[in-house]
Tab-separated table of C-alpha atoms and ligand atoms in Angstrom:
chain	number	residue	atom	x	y	z
A	1	MET	CA	287.149	156.832	186.032
A	2	LYS	CA	284.538	159.146	186.450
A	3	LYS	CA	282.922	158.032	183.756
A	4	LEU	CA	283.051	154.821	184.354
A	5	ILE	CA	281.854	154.945	187.859
A	6	SER	CA	278.410	157.410	186.930
A	7	PHE	CA	278.001	154.388	183.663
A	8	LEU	CA	278.113	151.697	186.691
A	9	THR	CA	276.327	153.264	189.027
A	10	VAL	CA	273.037	153.828	186.258
A	11	PHE	CA	273.566	150.713	185.152
A	12	PHE	CA	272.986	149.171	188.821
A	13	MET	CA	270.326	151.514	189.317
A	14	LEU	CA	268.629	150.051	186.264
A	15	ILE	CA	269.472	146.228	187.305
A	16	VAL	CA	268.035	146.882	190.778
A	17	LEU	CA	265.739	150.016	190.970
A	18	HIS	CA	263.838	148.717	187.719
A	19	PRO	CA	260.639	148.114	188.117
A	20	SER	CA	259.456	144.567	187.181
A	21	ALA	CA	255.964	144.059	185.030
A	22	GLU	CA	253.734	143.431	187.236
A	23	ASP	CA	255.048	146.833	189.418
A	24	SER	CA	256.036	148.994	185.951
A	25	ALA	CA	256.818	152.975	186.527
A	26	ILE	CA	254.083	155.867	184.753
A	27	THR	CA	255.011	158.777	184.260
A	28	MET	CA	252.141	162.157	185.886
A	29	PHE	CA	251.226	165.349	185.431
A	30	ALA	CA	250.408	167.752	188.460
A	31	PRO	CA	248.377	170.651	186.641
A	32	ASP	CA	250.768	172.946	187.240
A	33	GLY	CA	253.449	171.128	185.363
A	34	ARG	CA	254.992	169.778	187.584
A	35	THR	CA	255.922	165.671	186.684
A	36	ILE	CA	256.522	163.339	188.710
A	37	GLU	CA	256.770	158.569	188.291
A	38	VAL	CA	255.014	156.358	189.886
A	39	SER	CA	254.341	152.306	190.059
A	40	LEU	CA	251.094	150.871	188.895
A	41	ALA	CA	249.452	150.039	191.815
A	42	ASP	CA	250.476	153.735	193.494
A	43	LYS	CA	248.186	154.992	190.325
A	44	ASP	CA	245.028	155.509	192.517
A	45	ALA	CA	246.882	156.479	194.976
A	46	TYR	CA	248.141	159.404	194.053
A	47	LYS	CA	244.948	160.503	191.316
A	48	ALA	CA	242.523	161.481	194.384
A	49	VAL	CA	245.598	163.708	195.328
A	50	GLY	CA	245.564	166.055	192.351
A	51	TRP	CA	247.964	163.818	189.386
A	52	TYR	CA	247.105	162.985	186.732
A	53	GLU	CA	247.589	160.515	184.114
A	54	ASN	CA	247.964	161.949	180.977
A	55	TYR	CA	248.994	165.705	179.859
A	56	SER	CA	246.333	166.449	177.866
A	57	ASP	CA	244.345	166.116	181.503
A	58	VAL	CA	246.362	168.812	182.495
A	59	THR	CA	247.429	170.830	180.231
A	60	LYS	CA	244.610	172.910	177.511
A	61	THR	CA	244.827	175.562	173.953
A	62	MET	CA	244.641	178.699	174.482
A	63	TYR	CA	244.355	181.412	171.174
A	64	ALA	CA	245.184	184.472	170.469
A	65	PRO	CA	242.481	186.971	168.419
A	66	ASP	CA	245.523	186.850	165.277
A	67	GLY	CA	244.989	183.139	165.870
A	68	ARG	CA	248.167	181.739	167.571
A	69	GLU	CA	247.509	178.838	169.767
A	70	LEU	CA	249.363	178.285	172.480
A	71	THR	CA	249.155	174.605	174.875
A	72	VAL	CA	249.801	176.334	178.610
A	73	TRP	CA	249.126	174.394	182.350
A	74	LEU	CA	246.008	174.179	183.608
A	75	THR	CA	247.261	176.276	186.695
A	76	GLU	CA	248.678	179.231	184.379
A	77	ILE	CA	245.036	179.485	182.675
A	78	GLU	CA	243.637	182.990	183.763
A	79	ALA	CA	247.263	184.566	183.688
A	80	TYR	CA	247.307	183.914	179.239
A	81	LYS	CA	243.443	185.427	179.743
A	82	ALA	CA	244.583	188.267	181.145
A	83	VAL	CA	246.947	189.392	179.327
A	84	GLY	CA	244.431	188.777	176.244
A	85	TRP	CA	244.569	184.275	175.544
A	86	TYR	CA	240.726	182.749	174.978
A	87	GLU	CA	240.001	179.382	176.298
A	88	ASN	CA	237.759	178.543	173.141
A	89	LYS	CA	238.432	178.936	169.743
A	90	SER	CA	235.154	180.236	168.922
A	91	ASP	CA	235.832	183.990	170.975
A	92	VAL	CA	238.595	184.117	168.662
A	93	THR	CA	236.336	183.524	165.585
A	94	LYS	CA	233.343	185.152	164.127
A	95	THR	CA	231.568	183.850	161.302
A	96	MET	CA	230.942	186.245	158.494
A	97	TYR	CA	227.895	186.428	155.612
A	98	ALA	CA	228.318	187.717	151.977
A	99	PRO	CA	225.460	188.859	150.111
A	100	ASP	CA	225.294	186.346	148.308
A	101	GLY	CA	224.961	183.705	151.218
A	102	ARG	CA	228.993	181.988	152.045
A	103	GLU	CA	229.569	181.747	154.539
A	104	LEU	CA	233.538	181.443	156.398
A	105	THR	CA	235.042	181.404	160.206
A	106	VAL	CA	238.130	184.574	160.295
A	107	TRP	CA	240.323	185.398	163.498
A	108	ILE	CA	238.745	188.532	164.902
A	109	THR	CA	241.692	190.157	164.790
A	110	GLU	CA	240.886	189.362	160.575
A	111	ILE	CA	237.179	191.306	160.832
A	112	GLU	CA	237.770	194.511	159.549
A	113	ALA	CA	240.429	193.538	156.593
A	114	TYR	CA	237.081	190.610	155.716
A	115	LYS	CA	234.590	194.389	156.395
A	116	ALA	CA	236.269	196.145	153.512
A	117	VAL	CA	235.894	193.383	150.629
A	118	GLY	CA	232.217	192.931	151.389
A	119	TRP	CA	231.620	190.764	154.024
A	120	TYR	CA	229.344	191.472	156.597
A	121	GLU	CA	229.449	190.295	160.428
A	122	ASN	CA	225.299	189.349	160.789
A	123	LYS	CA	223.423	187.087	158.593
A	124	SER	CA	220.995	189.519	159.550
A	125	ASP	CA	223.017	192.088	157.046
A	126	VAL	CA	223.487	189.984	154.241
A	127	THR	CA	219.667	188.800	154.325
A	128	VAL	CA	215.821	189.991	153.377
A	129	LEU	CA	212.202	190.228	154.314
A	130	MET	CA	210.798	189.204	150.952
A	131	CYS	CA	206.850	189.646	151.399
A	132	ALA	CA	203.716	188.600	148.802
A	133	ALA	CA	200.588	190.053	148.768
A	134	ASP	CA	199.034	186.773	150.330
A	135	GLY	CA	200.740	186.905	153.485
A	136	ARG	CA	203.828	184.683	152.783
A	137	GLN	CA	207.403	186.514	154.305
A	138	ILE	CA	210.817	184.458	153.179
A	139	THR	CA	214.056	185.781	153.933
A	140	VAL	CA	215.993	186.238	151.734
A	141	PHE	CA	220.525	186.885	150.260
A	142	GLN	CA	220.369	190.205	149.006
A	143	THR	CA	221.861	188.756	145.660
A	144	GLN	CA	217.711	186.662	145.303
A	145	VAL	CA	216.189	189.775	145.787
A	146	ALA	CA	216.129	190.281	142.154
A	147	ASP	CA	214.403	187.057	140.517
A	148	TYR	CA	212.062	186.870	143.887
A	149	GLN	CA	211.328	189.659	142.799
A	150	LYS	CA	210.958	188.906	139.100
A	151	VAL	CA	207.871	185.767	140.169
A	152	GLY	CA	205.691	188.588	142.799
A	153	TRP	CA	207.144	189.072	145.665
A	154	PHE	CA	208.447	192.798	146.855
A	155	LEU	CA	210.469	193.395	150.354
A	156	CYS	CA	208.118	194.362	153.328
A	157	GLN	CA	208.665	197.388	154.165
A	158	SER	CA	211.436	198.855	156.662
A	159	LYS	CA	211.116	199.878	159.741
A	160	GLU	CA	213.574	203.022	158.645
A	161	VAL	CA	211.676	205.306	156.476
A	162	ASP	CA	213.758	206.522	153.446
A	163	PRO	CA	212.788	210.077	152.644
A	164	ALA	CA	214.107	210.271	148.846
A	165	LYS	CA	210.349	207.741	148.713
A	166	PRO	CA	207.211	207.872	148.396
A	167	MET	CA	204.378	207.283	151.313
A	168	VAL	CA	200.950	208.152	152.474
A	169	ALA	CA	199.607	207.584	155.541
A	170	LEU	CA	197.089	205.583	155.974
A	171	THR	CA	194.982	207.106	158.763
A	172	PHE	CA	190.905	204.589	160.021
A	173	ASP	CA	188.756	206.341	161.952
A	174	ASP	CA	185.488	205.583	164.155
A	175	GLY	CA	187.461	202.602	165.784
A	176	PRO	CA	188.312	200.643	167.945
A	177	LYS	CA	186.100	197.554	166.386
A	178	ARG	CA	187.976	194.924	168.000
A	179	ALA	CA	186.689	192.773	164.509
A	180	SER	CA	188.060	194.442	161.794
A	181	THR	CA	190.849	196.626	163.468
A	182	GLU	CA	192.299	193.473	164.999
A	183	ARG	CA	192.355	192.630	160.913
A	184	ILE	CA	194.035	195.893	159.764
A	185	LEU	CA	196.432	195.863	162.762
A	186	LYS	CA	197.479	191.826	161.598
A	187	ALA	CA	198.635	193.429	157.843
A	188	LEU	CA	199.789	195.722	159.128
A	189	GLU	CA	201.990	193.730	161.118
A	190	THR	CA	202.628	190.932	157.802
A	191	TYR	CA	204.595	193.723	156.057
A	192	GLN	CA	205.953	196.354	159.140
A	193	ALA	CA	203.635	198.551	157.571
A	194	ARG	CA	202.197	201.087	159.976
A	195	ALA	CA	199.407	203.879	160.108
A	196	THR	CA	196.884	206.550	162.000
A	197	PHE	CA	194.001	205.187	163.593
A	198	PHE	CA	191.661	208.285	164.770
A	199	VAL	CA	189.951	206.754	167.818
A	200	VAL	CA	186.386	207.492	169.918
A	201	GLY	CA	186.560	207.908	173.141
A	202	ASN	CA	183.437	206.149	174.684
A	203	ARG	CA	184.896	202.569	172.063
A	204	ILE	CA	188.002	202.481	174.121
A	205	PRO	CA	186.712	200.833	177.494
A	206	GLY	CA	187.282	197.322	177.310
A	207	ASN	CA	189.712	198.015	174.149
A	208	GLU	CA	192.516	199.006	175.702
A	209	ASP	CA	194.679	195.629	174.059
A	210	ILE	CA	194.358	197.041	170.757
A	211	LEU	CA	195.249	200.619	170.829
A	212	LYS	CA	198.183	198.461	172.222
A	213	ARG	CA	198.752	196.813	170.703
A	214	MET	CA	197.978	200.055	167.720
A	215	ASP	CA	200.990	201.074	170.150
A	216	ALA	CA	203.492	198.734	170.295
A	217	LEU	CA	203.034	197.847	165.935
A	218	GLY	CA	204.506	201.578	165.666
A	219	CYS	CA	201.126	203.267	164.717
A	220	GLN	CA	200.171	205.995	165.391
A	221	VAL	CA	196.353	206.199	167.481
A	222	GLY	CA	195.527	210.479	167.116
A	223	ASN	CA	192.089	211.800	168.116
A	224	HIS	CA	188.617	211.398	166.677
A	225	THR	CA	186.797	212.866	169.578
A	226	TYR	CA	184.766	211.326	172.711
A	227	ASN	CA	181.000	210.544	170.849
A	228	HIS	CA	181.985	211.906	167.288
A	229	PRO	CA	179.564	215.056	167.603
A	230	ASP	CA	179.768	218.080	164.866
A	231	LEU	CA	182.511	220.125	166.530
A	232	ALA	CA	181.654	222.440	164.393
A	233	LYS	CA	178.709	223.323	166.270
A	234	GLN	CA	179.890	222.717	169.715
A	235	SER	CA	180.531	225.154	172.258
A	236	ALA	CA	184.270	225.816	172.688
A	237	GLY	CA	184.277	224.164	176.470
A	238	GLY	CA	182.682	221.206	174.387
A	239	ILE	CA	184.814	220.809	172.445
A	240	ALA	CA	187.777	220.710	174.687
A	241	SER	CA	186.091	217.837	177.264
A	242	GLN	CA	185.359	215.327	173.507
A	243	ILE	CA	189.305	215.550	172.921
A	244	SER	CA	190.739	215.319	176.344
A	245	GLY	CA	188.072	213.035	177.139
A	246	THR	CA	189.388	210.796	174.782
A	247	ASP	CA	193.259	211.598	175.818
A	248	TYR	CA	192.000	210.925	179.092
A	249	ASN	CA	191.417	207.077	177.692
A	250	ILE	CA	193.829	207.345	175.957
A	251	TYR	CA	196.799	207.428	177.648
A	252	ARG	CA	195.455	205.271	179.863
A	253	ALA	CA	195.363	202.836	177.345
A	254	ILE	CA	199.447	203.430	175.766
A	255	GLY	CA	200.571	205.619	178.449
A	256	LYS	CA	200.543	209.033	175.972
A	257	TYR	CA	198.090	210.884	174.814
A	258	SER	CA	197.377	211.833	170.886
A	259	THR	CA	198.987	214.070	169.023
A	260	VAL	CA	196.534	215.505	165.792
A	261	VAL	CA	192.857	214.954	166.128
A	262	ARG	CA	190.714	214.253	163.534
A	263	PRO	CA	186.771	216.684	163.464
A	264	PRO	CA	184.293	214.433	163.094
A	265	TYR	CA	183.070	214.668	159.586
A	266	GLY	CA	185.383	217.169	158.931
A	267	SER	CA	184.080	220.237	160.461
A	268	VAL	CA	185.999	222.656	161.203
A	269	ASN	CA	185.316	226.584	162.407
A	270	SER	CA	187.287	229.251	163.823
A	271	THR	CA	185.999	228.202	167.604
A	272	VAL	CA	186.671	224.311	166.914
A	273	ARG	CA	190.290	225.281	165.427
A	274	SER	CA	191.142	228.094	168.446
A	275	ALA	CA	189.541	225.417	170.756
A	276	ILE	CA	191.903	222.488	170.463
A	277	GLY	CA	195.767	222.775	170.674
A	278	LYS	CA	197.207	220.369	168.300
A	279	PRO	CA	197.511	219.962	164.750
A	280	LEU	CA	193.795	218.950	163.048
A	281	ILE	CA	194.218	216.317	160.760
A	282	LEU	CA	192.267	216.299	157.304
A	283	TRP	CA	193.084	214.286	153.882
A	284	SER	CA	193.806	214.795	150.687
A	285	LEU	CA	191.872	211.088	150.026
A	286	ASP	CA	188.308	209.735	151.283
A	287	THR	CA	187.743	206.058	150.176
A	288	LEU	CA	184.737	207.074	150.678
A	289	ASP	CA	184.297	202.870	152.509
A	290	TRP	CA	181.143	204.237	154.752
A	291	LYS	CA	178.714	204.628	151.971
A	292	HIS	CA	180.469	202.141	149.690
A	293	ARG	CA	180.860	198.721	151.433
A	294	ASN	CA	182.813	197.545	149.155
A	295	ALA	CA	185.921	196.278	148.705
A	296	SER	CA	187.031	196.074	145.574
A	297	TYR	CA	185.352	199.673	145.360
A	298	VAL	CA	187.835	200.706	148.185
A	299	ILE	CA	191.061	199.034	147.164
A	300	ASN	CA	190.123	200.637	143.452
A	301	ALA	CA	189.402	204.362	145.367
A	302	VAL	CA	193.262	203.532	146.502
A	303	LEU	CA	195.457	202.321	144.351
A	304	SER	CA	193.831	204.486	140.960
A	305	LYS	CA	194.437	207.887	142.840
A	306	VAL	CA	196.869	207.816	145.181
A	307	LYS	CA	200.639	210.577	145.126
A	308	ASP	CA	203.217	210.474	147.041
A	309	GLY	CA	202.666	212.671	149.927
A	310	ASP	CA	198.848	211.263	150.777
A	311	ILE	CA	196.702	211.355	153.447
A	312	ILE	CA	194.452	208.377	153.095
A	313	LEU	CA	190.954	208.537	154.487
A	314	MET	CA	189.342	205.054	155.236
A	315	HIS	CA	187.193	204.035	158.600
A	316	ASP	CA	188.586	200.108	160.445
A	317	ILE	CA	184.650	199.625	161.748
A	318	HIS	CA	183.679	198.499	158.105
A	319	ASP	CA	184.225	195.336	157.915
A	320	THR	CA	184.715	195.599	153.307
A	321	SER	CA	187.355	198.271	155.051
A	322	ALA	CA	189.268	196.425	157.300
A	323	THR	CA	189.248	193.135	153.627
A	324	ALA	CA	190.408	196.046	150.985
A	325	ALA	CA	193.232	197.123	153.872
A	326	GLN	CA	194.507	193.084	153.134
A	327	THR	CA	194.758	194.298	150.395
A	328	ILE	CA	196.217	197.690	149.659
A	329	ILE	CA	198.354	197.235	152.295
A	330	PRO	CA	200.372	195.086	149.535
A	331	SER	CA	199.711	196.769	146.525
A	332	LEU	CA	200.434	200.249	148.130
A	333	ILE	CA	203.846	198.686	149.146
A	334	GLN	CA	204.653	196.281	146.099
A	335	ALA	CA	204.265	199.817	144.781
A	336	GLY	CA	206.632	201.913	145.970
A	337	TYR	CA	205.191	203.679	148.730
A	338	GLN	CA	206.304	203.609	152.518
A	339	LEU	CA	203.246	203.481	155.154
A	340	VAL	CA	203.578	206.126	157.909
A	341	THR	CA	202.000	207.064	160.532
A	342	VAL	CA	200.601	211.035	160.341
A	343	ASP	CA	203.546	212.225	162.412
A	344	GLU	CA	205.530	210.162	160.031
A	345	LEU	CA	205.502	211.320	157.138
A	346	ALA	CA	205.274	215.506	158.152
A	347	LEU	CA	208.372	215.252	159.707
A	348	TYR	CA	209.375	213.385	156.292
A	349	LYS	CA	208.150	215.388	154.354
A	350	GLY	CA	209.975	218.678	156.202
A	351	TYR	CA	206.473	219.870	157.477
A	352	THR	CA	206.415	221.277	161.186
A	353	MET	CA	202.502	221.000	162.392
A	354	PRO	CA	201.910	224.089	163.921
A	355	ALA	CA	198.217	223.521	166.586
A	356	HIS	CA	195.260	224.630	165.280
A	357	LYS	CA	195.808	224.291	161.459
A	358	THR	CA	193.976	221.766	159.297
A	359	TYR	CA	195.917	219.601	156.951
A	360	ASN	CA	195.026	217.979	154.258
A	361	SER	CA	197.993	216.064	152.225
A	362	PHE	CA	202.169	216.901	152.676
A	363	ARG	CA	203.440	217.158	149.684
B	401	ZN	ZN1	184.317	209.851	162.317
């Protein structure tokens, strides 16, 4: 009997209260999960006070770093975030890279497992920059390197120095001179190589930007006196002011002092040694580029004689030397030499450089 009454009640309600076709009911949703049946005519009024027509309007799929997905009410998002869920799939996934160019999207919790079997997190971890002797560059996957090497490409110099591999220090004296020095800097930049520039102090004013660029490229700025005298013919005081005047201008340009000095003409005596409180850097490979203003001669002078640990003497004030440098730099790298600064050469070859002493090479 009870059941019958209940049935009749429902029946009665359906008959009497069921909306007509023109006024059918719809279900609306609140962001906190409540639902309500409203007549179609009232829909907009409900929308105006925060109700939504679609379930998807009030819910959000959230993601866990292990790949689980969950649909939550909008009002629950913050609470789920607080316990490690994320709003975007990209927040819990990562694209990984293989050395042969394959890519894979994995869950964050899977990253370490994929690393263990040869996948990498960054595309830059599986690619390398290759250089051509004419200055072209290309980024290739590691597995492509050998094929590119067969057709004349080589690995551009890396920023990091490998102490186990050959290295030399290119040094350029007597500059800066805008036209030729900038060509050399451009070539160094192209191949990510470094050199040491022994600058003359009175050539710095107006060329401070060139020294800044040297410094920015990781090159070393050394001291080649203020106006290039033969220091062996100077008094101790004269020698000191030649060095300090140049250091002052170097400091004004790049905010640091020189750590090495190259005496003009390689001219050194006991007064010079004691007056200069820095290491005196000579050379082991003289290109004689100041005498033979011929790029081919200078290129051959370097490539035919170069040895690991050499300090190579050139002059950046000659156009022919800049032209030679444009070939020497990629050729040395292609031959397996790392082009480093004088300070780096000493460091990686295991030398300390006490002041007041002369150095020809770091072999
Ligand atoms: Zn000089």
